[in-house]
mmCIF file of C-alpha atoms in Angstrom:
data_model
loop_
_atom_site.group_PDB
_atom_site.id
_atom_site.type_symbol
_atom_site.label_atom_id
_atom_site.label_comp_id
_atom_site.label_asym_id
_atom_site.label_seq_id
_atom_site.Cartn_x
_atom_site.Cartn_y
_atom_site.Cartn_z
ATOM 1 C CA MET A 291 25.292 0.350 1.687
ATOM 2 C CA TYR A 292 23.275 -0.313 -1.461
ATOM 3 C CA ALA A 293 23.220 -4.075 -0.907
ATOM 4 C CA GLY A 294 21.955 -3.487 2.629
ATOM 5 C CA LYS A 295 19.097 -1.355 1.348
ATOM 6 C CA VAL A 296 18.180 -4.060 -1.163
ATOM 7 C CA LEU A 297 18.131 -6.720 1.561
ATOM 8 C CA VAL A 298 15.953 -4.528 3.766
ATOM 9 C CA ALA A 299 13.576 -3.878 0.865
ATOM 10 C CA LEU A 300 13.342 -7.599 0.078
ATOM 11 C CA ALA A 301 12.751 -8.457 3.739
ATOM 12 C CA PHE A 302 10.051 -5.781 4.013
ATOM 13 C CA ALA A 303 8.344 -7.032 0.843
ATOM 14 C CA GLY A 304 8.528 -10.631 2.050
ATOM 15 C CA CYS A 305 6.917 -9.677 5.360
ATOM 16 C CA SER A 306 4.280 -7.336 3.933
ATOM 17 C CA VAL A 307 2.940 -9.648 1.221
ATOM 18 C CA PRO A 308 1.559 -12.340 3.596
ATOM 19 C CA VAL A 309 0.064 -9.613 5.785
ATOM 20 C CA VAL A 310 -1.718 -8.039 2.813
ATOM 21 C CA ILE A 311 -3.019 -11.427 1.647
ATOM 22 C CA LEU A 312 -4.235 -12.272 5.149
ATOM 23 C CA ALA A 313 -5.948 -8.887 5.443
ATOM 24 C CA MET A 314 -7.679 -9.392 2.080
ATOM 25 C CA GLN A 315 -8.859 -12.864 3.070
ATOM 26 C CA THR A 316 -10.120 -11.569 6.412
ATOM 27 C CA ALA A 317 -11.976 -8.703 4.744
ATOM 28 C CA ALA A 318 -13.511 -11.075 2.190
ATOM 29 C CA TYR A 319 -14.666 -13.361 5.007
ATOM 30 C CA VAL A 320 -16.133 -10.520 7.076
ATOM 31 C CA PHE A 321 -17.902 -8.801 4.169
ATOM 32 C CA GLY A 322 -19.005 -12.175 2.812
ATOM 33 C CA GLN A 323 -21.154 -12.845 5.880
#
């Protein structure tokens, strides 16, 4: 049970990080215009 929660947390973190970086880059590009 615990190991499953850890795997889910790691998968969520791995998926959310690129999304956050992409959002920051997009915002920087939009506001930079």
